[in-house]
mmCIF file of C-alpha atoms in Angstrom:
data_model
loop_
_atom_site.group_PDB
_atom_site.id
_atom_site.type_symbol
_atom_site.label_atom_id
_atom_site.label_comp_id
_atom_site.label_asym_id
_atom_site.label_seq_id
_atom_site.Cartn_x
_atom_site.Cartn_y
_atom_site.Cartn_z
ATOM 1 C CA UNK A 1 0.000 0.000 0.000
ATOM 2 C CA UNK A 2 1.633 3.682 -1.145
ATOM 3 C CA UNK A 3 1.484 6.480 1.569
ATOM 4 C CA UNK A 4 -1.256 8.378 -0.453
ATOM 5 C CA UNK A 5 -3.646 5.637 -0.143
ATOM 6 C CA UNK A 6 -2.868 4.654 3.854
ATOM 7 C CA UNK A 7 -3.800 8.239 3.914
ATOM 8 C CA UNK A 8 -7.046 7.695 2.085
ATOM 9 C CA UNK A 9 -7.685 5.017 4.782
ATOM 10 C CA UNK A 10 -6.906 6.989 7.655
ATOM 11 C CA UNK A 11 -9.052 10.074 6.477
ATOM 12 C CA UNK A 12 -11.956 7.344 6.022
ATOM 13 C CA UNK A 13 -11.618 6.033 9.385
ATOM 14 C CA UNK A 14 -11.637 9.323 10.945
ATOM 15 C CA UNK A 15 -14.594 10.421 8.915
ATOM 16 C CA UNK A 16 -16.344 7.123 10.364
ATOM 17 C CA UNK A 17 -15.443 7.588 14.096
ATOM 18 C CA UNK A 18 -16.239 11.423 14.064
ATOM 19 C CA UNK A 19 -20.093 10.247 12.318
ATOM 20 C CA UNK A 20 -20.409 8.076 15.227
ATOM 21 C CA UNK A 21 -19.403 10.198 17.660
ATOM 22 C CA UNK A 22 -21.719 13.368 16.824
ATOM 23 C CA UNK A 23 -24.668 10.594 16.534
ATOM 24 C CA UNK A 24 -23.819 9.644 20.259
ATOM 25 C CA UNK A 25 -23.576 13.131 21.124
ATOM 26 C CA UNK A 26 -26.771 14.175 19.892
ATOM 27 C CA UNK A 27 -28.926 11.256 20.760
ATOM 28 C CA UNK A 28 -27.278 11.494 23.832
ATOM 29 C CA UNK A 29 -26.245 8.030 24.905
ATOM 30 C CA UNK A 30 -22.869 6.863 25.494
ATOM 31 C CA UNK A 31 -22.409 3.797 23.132
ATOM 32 C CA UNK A 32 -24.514 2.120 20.878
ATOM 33 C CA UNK A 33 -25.867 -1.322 20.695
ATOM 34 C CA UNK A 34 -26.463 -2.652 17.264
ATOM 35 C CA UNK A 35 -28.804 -5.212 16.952
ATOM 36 C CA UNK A 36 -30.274 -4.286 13.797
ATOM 37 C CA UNK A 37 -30.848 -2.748 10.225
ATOM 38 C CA UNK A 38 -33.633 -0.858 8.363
ATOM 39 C CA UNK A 39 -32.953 -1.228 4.930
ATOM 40 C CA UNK A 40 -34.757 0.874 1.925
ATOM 41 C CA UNK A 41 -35.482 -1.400 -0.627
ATOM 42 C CA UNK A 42 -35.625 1.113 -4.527
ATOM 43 C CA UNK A 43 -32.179 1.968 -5.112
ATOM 44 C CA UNK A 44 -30.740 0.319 -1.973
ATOM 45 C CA UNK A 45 -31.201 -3.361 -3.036
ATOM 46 C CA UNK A 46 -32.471 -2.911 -6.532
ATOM 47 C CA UNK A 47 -31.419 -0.621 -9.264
ATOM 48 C CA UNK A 48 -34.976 -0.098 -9.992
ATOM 49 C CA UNK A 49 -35.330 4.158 -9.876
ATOM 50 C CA UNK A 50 -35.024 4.759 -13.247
ATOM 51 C CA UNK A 51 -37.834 2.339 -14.089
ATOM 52 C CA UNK A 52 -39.764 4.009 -11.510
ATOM 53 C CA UNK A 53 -39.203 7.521 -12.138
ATOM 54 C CA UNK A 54 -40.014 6.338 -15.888
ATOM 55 C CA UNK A 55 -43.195 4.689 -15.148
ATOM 56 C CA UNK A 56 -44.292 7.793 -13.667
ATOM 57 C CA UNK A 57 -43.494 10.491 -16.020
ATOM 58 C CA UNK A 58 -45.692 8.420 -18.656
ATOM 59 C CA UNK A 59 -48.856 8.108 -16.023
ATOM 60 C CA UNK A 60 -48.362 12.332 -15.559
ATOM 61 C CA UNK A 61 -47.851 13.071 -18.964
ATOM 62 C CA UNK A 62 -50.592 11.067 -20.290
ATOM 63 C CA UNK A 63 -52.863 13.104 -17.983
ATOM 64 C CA UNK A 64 -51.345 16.329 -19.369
ATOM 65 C CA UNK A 65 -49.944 17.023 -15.790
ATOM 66 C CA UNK A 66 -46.753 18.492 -16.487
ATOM 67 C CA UNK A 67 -43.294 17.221 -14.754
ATOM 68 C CA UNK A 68 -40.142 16.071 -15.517
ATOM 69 C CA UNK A 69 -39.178 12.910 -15.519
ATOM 70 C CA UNK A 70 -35.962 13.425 -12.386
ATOM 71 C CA UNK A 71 -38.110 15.360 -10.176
ATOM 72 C CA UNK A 72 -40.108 11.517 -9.233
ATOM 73 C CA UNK A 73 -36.430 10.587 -7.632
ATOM 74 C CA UNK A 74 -36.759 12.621 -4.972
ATOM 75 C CA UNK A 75 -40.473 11.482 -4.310
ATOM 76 C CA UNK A 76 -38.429 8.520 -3.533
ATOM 77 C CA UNK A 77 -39.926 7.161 -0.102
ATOM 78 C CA UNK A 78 -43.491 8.161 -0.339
ATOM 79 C CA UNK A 79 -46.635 6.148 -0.779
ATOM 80 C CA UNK A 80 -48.058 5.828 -4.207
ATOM 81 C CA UNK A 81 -50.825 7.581 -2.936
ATOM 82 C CA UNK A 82 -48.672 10.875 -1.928
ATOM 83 C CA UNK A 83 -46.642 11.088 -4.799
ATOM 84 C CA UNK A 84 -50.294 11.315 -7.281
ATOM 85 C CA UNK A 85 -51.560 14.057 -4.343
ATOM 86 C CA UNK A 86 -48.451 16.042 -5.073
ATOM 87 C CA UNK A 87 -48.970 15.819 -8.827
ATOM 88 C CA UNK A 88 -52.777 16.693 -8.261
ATOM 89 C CA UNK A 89 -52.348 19.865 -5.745
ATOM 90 C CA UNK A 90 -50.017 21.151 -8.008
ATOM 91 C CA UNK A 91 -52.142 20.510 -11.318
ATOM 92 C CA UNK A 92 -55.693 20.771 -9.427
ATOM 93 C CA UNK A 93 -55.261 22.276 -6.440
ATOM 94 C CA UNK A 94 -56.357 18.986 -5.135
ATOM 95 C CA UNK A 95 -55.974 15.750 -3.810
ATOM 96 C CA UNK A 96 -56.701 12.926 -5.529
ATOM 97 C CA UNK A 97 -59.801 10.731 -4.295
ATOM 98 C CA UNK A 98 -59.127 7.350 -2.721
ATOM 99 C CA UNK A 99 -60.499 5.809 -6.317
ATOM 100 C CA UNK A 100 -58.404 7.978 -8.613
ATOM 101 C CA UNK A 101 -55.309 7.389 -6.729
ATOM 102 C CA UNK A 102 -55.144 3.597 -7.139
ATOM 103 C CA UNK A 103 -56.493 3.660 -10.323
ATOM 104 C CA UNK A 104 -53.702 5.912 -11.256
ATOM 105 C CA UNK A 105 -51.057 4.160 -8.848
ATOM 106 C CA UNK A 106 -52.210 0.459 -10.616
ATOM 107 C CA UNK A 107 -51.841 2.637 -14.198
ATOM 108 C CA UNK A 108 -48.118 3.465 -12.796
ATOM 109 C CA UNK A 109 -47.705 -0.329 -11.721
ATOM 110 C CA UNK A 110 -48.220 -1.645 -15.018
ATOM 111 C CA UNK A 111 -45.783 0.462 -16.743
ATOM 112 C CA UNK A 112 -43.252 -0.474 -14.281
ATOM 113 C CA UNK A 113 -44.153 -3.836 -14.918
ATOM 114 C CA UNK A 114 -43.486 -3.207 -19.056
ATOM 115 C CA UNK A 115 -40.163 -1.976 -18.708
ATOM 116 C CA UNK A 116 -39.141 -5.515 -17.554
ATOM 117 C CA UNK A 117 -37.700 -6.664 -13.947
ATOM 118 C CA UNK A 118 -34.856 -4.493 -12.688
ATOM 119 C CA UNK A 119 -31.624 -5.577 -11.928
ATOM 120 C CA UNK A 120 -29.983 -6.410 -8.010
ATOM 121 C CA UNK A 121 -28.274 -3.626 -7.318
ATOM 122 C CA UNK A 122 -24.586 -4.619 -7.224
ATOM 123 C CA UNK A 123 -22.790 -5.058 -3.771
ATOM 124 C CA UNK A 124 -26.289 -5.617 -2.434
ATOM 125 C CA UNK A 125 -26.085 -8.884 -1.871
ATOM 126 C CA UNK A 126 -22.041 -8.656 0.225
ATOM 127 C CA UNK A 127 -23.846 -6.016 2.181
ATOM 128 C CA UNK A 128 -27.187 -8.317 3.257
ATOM 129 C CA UNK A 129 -24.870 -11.278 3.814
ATOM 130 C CA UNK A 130 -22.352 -9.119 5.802
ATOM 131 C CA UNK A 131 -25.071 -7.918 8.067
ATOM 132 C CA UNK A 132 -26.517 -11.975 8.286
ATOM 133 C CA UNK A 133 -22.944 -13.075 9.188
ATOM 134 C CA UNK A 134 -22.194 -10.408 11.980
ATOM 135 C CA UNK A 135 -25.630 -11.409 13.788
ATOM 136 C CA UNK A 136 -27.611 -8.059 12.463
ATOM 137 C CA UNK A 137 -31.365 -8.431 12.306
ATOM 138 C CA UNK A 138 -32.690 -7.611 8.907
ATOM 139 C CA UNK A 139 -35.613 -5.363 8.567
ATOM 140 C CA UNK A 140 -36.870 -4.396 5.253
ATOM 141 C CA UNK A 141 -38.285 -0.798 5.390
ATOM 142 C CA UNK A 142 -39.693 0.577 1.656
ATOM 143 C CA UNK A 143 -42.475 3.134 0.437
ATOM 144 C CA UNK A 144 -43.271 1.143 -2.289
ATOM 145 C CA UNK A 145 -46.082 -1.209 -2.959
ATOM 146 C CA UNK A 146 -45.072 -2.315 -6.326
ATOM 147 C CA UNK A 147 -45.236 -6.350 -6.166
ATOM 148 C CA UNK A 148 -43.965 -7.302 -9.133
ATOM 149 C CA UNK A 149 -40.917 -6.309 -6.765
ATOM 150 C CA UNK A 150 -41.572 -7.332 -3.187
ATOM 151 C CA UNK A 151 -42.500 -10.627 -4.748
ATOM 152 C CA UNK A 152 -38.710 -10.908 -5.762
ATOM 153 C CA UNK A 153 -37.150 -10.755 -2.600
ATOM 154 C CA UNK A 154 -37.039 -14.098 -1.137
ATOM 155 C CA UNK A 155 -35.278 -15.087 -4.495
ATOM 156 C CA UNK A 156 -33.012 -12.804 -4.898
ATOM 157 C CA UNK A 157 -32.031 -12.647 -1.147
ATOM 158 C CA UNK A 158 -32.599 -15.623 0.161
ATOM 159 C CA UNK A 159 -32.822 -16.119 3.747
ATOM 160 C CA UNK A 160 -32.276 -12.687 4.393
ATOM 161 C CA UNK A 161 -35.597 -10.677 5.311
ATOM 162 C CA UNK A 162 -37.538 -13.464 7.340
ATOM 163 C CA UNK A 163 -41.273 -13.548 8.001
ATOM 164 C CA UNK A 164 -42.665 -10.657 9.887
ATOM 165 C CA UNK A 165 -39.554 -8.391 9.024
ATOM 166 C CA UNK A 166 -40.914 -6.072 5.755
ATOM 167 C CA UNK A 167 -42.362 -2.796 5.806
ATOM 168 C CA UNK A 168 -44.305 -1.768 2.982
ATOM 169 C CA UNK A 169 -46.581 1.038 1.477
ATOM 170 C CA UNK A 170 -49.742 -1.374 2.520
ATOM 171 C CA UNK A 171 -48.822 -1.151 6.314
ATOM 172 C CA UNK A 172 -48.055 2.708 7.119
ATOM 173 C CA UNK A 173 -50.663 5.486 7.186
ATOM 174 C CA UNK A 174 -47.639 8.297 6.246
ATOM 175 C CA UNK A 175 -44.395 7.056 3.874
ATOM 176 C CA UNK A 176 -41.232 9.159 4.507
ATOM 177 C CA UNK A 177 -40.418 11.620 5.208
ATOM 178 C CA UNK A 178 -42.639 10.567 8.058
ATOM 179 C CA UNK A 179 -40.391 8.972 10.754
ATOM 180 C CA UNK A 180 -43.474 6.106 10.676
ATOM 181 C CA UNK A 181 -41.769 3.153 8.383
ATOM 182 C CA UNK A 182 -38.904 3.367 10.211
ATOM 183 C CA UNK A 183 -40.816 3.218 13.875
ATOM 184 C CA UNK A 184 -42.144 0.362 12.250
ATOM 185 C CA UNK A 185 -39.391 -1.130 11.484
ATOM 186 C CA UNK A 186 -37.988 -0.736 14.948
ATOM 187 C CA UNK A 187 -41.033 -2.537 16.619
ATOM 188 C CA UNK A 188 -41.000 -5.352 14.108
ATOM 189 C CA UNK A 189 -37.410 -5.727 14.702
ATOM 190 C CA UNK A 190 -38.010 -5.824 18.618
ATOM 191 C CA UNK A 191 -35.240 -2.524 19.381
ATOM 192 C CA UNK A 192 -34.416 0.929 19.980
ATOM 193 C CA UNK A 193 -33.517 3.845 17.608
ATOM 194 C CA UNK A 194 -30.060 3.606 19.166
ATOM 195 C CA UNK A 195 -29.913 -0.013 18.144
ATOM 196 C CA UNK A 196 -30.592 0.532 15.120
ATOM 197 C CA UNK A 197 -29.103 1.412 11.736
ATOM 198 C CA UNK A 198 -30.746 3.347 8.475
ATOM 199 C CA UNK A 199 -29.796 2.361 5.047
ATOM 200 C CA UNK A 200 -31.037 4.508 2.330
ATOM 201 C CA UNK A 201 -30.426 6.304 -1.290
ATOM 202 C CA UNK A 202 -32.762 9.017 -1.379
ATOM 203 C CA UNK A 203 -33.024 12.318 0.749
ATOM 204 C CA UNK A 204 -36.755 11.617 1.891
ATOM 205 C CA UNK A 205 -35.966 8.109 3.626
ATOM 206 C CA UNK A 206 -32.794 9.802 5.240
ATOM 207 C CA UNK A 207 -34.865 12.469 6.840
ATOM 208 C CA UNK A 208 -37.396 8.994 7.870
ATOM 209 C CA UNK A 209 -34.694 7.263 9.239
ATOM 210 C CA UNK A 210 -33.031 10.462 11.252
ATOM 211 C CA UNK A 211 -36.600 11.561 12.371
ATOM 212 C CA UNK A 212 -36.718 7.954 14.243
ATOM 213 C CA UNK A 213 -33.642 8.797 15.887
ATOM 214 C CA UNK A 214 -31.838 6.166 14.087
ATOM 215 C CA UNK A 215 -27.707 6.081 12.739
ATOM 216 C CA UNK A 216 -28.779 6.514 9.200
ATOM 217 C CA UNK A 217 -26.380 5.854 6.237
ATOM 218 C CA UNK A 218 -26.520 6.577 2.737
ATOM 219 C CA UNK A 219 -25.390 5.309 -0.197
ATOM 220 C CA UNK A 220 -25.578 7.187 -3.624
ATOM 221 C CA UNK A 221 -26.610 5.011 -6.312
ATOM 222 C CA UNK A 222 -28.088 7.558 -8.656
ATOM 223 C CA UNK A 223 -28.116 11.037 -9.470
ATOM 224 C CA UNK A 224 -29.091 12.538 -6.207
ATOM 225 C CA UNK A 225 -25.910 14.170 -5.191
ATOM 226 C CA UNK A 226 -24.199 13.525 -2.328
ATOM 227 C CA UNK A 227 -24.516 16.660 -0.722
ATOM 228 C CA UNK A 228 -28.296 16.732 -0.744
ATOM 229 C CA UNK A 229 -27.964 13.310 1.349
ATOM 230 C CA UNK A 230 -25.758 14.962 3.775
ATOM 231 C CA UNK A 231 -28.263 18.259 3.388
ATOM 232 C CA UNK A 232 -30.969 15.548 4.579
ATOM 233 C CA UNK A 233 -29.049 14.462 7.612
ATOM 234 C CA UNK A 234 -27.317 11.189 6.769
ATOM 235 C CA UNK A 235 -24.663 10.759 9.001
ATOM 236 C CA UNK A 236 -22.511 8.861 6.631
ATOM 237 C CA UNK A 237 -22.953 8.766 2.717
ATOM 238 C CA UNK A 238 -20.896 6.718 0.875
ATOM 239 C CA UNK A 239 -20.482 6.611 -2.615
ATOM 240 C CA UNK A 240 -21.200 3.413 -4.330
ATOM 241 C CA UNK A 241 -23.013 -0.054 -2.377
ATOM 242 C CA UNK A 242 -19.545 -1.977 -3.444
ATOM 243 C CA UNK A 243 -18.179 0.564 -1.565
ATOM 244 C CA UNK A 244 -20.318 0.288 1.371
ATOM 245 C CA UNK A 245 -20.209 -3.288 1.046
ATOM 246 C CA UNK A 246 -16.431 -3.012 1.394
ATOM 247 C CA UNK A 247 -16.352 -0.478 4.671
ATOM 248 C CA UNK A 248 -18.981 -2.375 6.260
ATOM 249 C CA UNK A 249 -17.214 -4.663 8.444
ATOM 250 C CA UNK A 250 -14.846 -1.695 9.761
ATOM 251 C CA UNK A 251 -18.118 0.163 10.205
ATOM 252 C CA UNK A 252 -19.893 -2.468 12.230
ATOM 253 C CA UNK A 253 -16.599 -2.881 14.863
ATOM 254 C CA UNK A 254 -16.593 0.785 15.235
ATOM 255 C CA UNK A 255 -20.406 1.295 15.557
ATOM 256 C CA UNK A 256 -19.979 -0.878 18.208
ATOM 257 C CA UNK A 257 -16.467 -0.222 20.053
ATOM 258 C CA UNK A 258 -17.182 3.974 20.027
ATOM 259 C CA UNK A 259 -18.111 5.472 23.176
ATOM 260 C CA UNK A 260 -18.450 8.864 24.307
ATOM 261 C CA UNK A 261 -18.159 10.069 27.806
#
């Protein structure tokens, strides 16, 4: 290893340690106990987003509601429901009804659906078995109710979200931002914000996971920049899930070897 990259390392490591540090501060506990992980499921385990965003840019524009197709990534995180009341208000001036929205959220479905099943999202699956091998409860935590996807899961990740352990758009009244999934989350996993830890891609589930009081990392896998993740709150943002995958074991030790007086 060359000097310039031990002092890569070292400036990571310090990066990592001060992150846990100011989370201790502010939650104001002196260590934490990790027992387990709240994991986003659209851009976190599957590099689905661009499908999505796709899928609904054609159900707007096909009602002549005018968008662009980049603004649905940060709607990332909310309910079908609240992502058509947010096209409505701005095009109506008014929610949709209960009817309209999942006839309109179904419409969206189905072109998801067309653009054909999206791929794992690489590092993914180091990262779920990392978390499996060091003991880490797995929790999955997602706004979306799109089953053509949830339906993949068990395949793709075997043994790795277990019965009991998903959170979905069908079982929350509010999606993020709303701190709600992620409360969720906690109960089904049986633990405390401060035993917990936030994985996420987009700025609305980082504000979730913070709001719940949780250590919340991000991980930028698409063209959300990094600084509106760290504008959001994440307490660590890393660049890439093969590089997450890769600093995840160092994480884990030091997430639970840091203390704080």
């Amino acid at each position: 290893m060359n000097i310039f990259a031990a002092f890569i390392i070292v400036l990571l490591v310090m990066n990592v340690n001060d992150a846990i540090r100011n989370y201790l501060a502010v939650a104001g506990v002196r260590s934490l106990d990790l027992k387990a992980a709240l994991i986003d499921m659209d851009g976190v385990l599957y590099d689905s987003m661009r499908n999505h965003t796709t899928a609904w840019y054609r159900m707007a524009t096909e009602m002549g509601i005018g968008c662009c197709r980049d603004e649905f990534y940060l709607y990332e995180g909310m309910t079908g429901a609240a992502t058509i009341d947010i096209l409505f208000n701005r095009a109506y001036g008014h929610p949709a009804t209960p009817d309209e929205a999942r006839e309109l959220y179904a419409r969206k479905a189905k072109y998801f659906t067309e653009l054909g099943a999206p791929v794992m999202m690489p590092g993914a699956g180091r990262m779920l078995a990392t978390l499996r091998d060091s003991g880490i409860c797995r929790v999955l935590v997602t706004g979306s109710g799109q089953q053509s996807v949830l339906d993949r899961l068990d395949r793709d990740y075997p043994g790795i979200f277990l019965p009991g352990k998903r959170v979905t758009a069908h079982n929350v009244t509010h999606g993020k931002p709303h701190p709600e999934p992620y409360l969720r989350g906690m109960e089904m996993a049986g633990c405390t914000a401060t035993e917990c830890m936030v994985i996420e891609n987009a700025p609305l589930g980082v504000q979730a996971g913070k709001a719940a009081g949780c250590f919340t990392v991000a991980v930028t896998t698409g063209p959300i920049p990094r600084e509106r993740l760290e504008e959001s709150g994440a307490d660590l943002v890393y660049g890439s899930m093969p590089e997450f995958a890769e600093a995840l074991p160092q994480l884990l030790d030091a997430l639970r070897s840091i203390t704080v007086e």
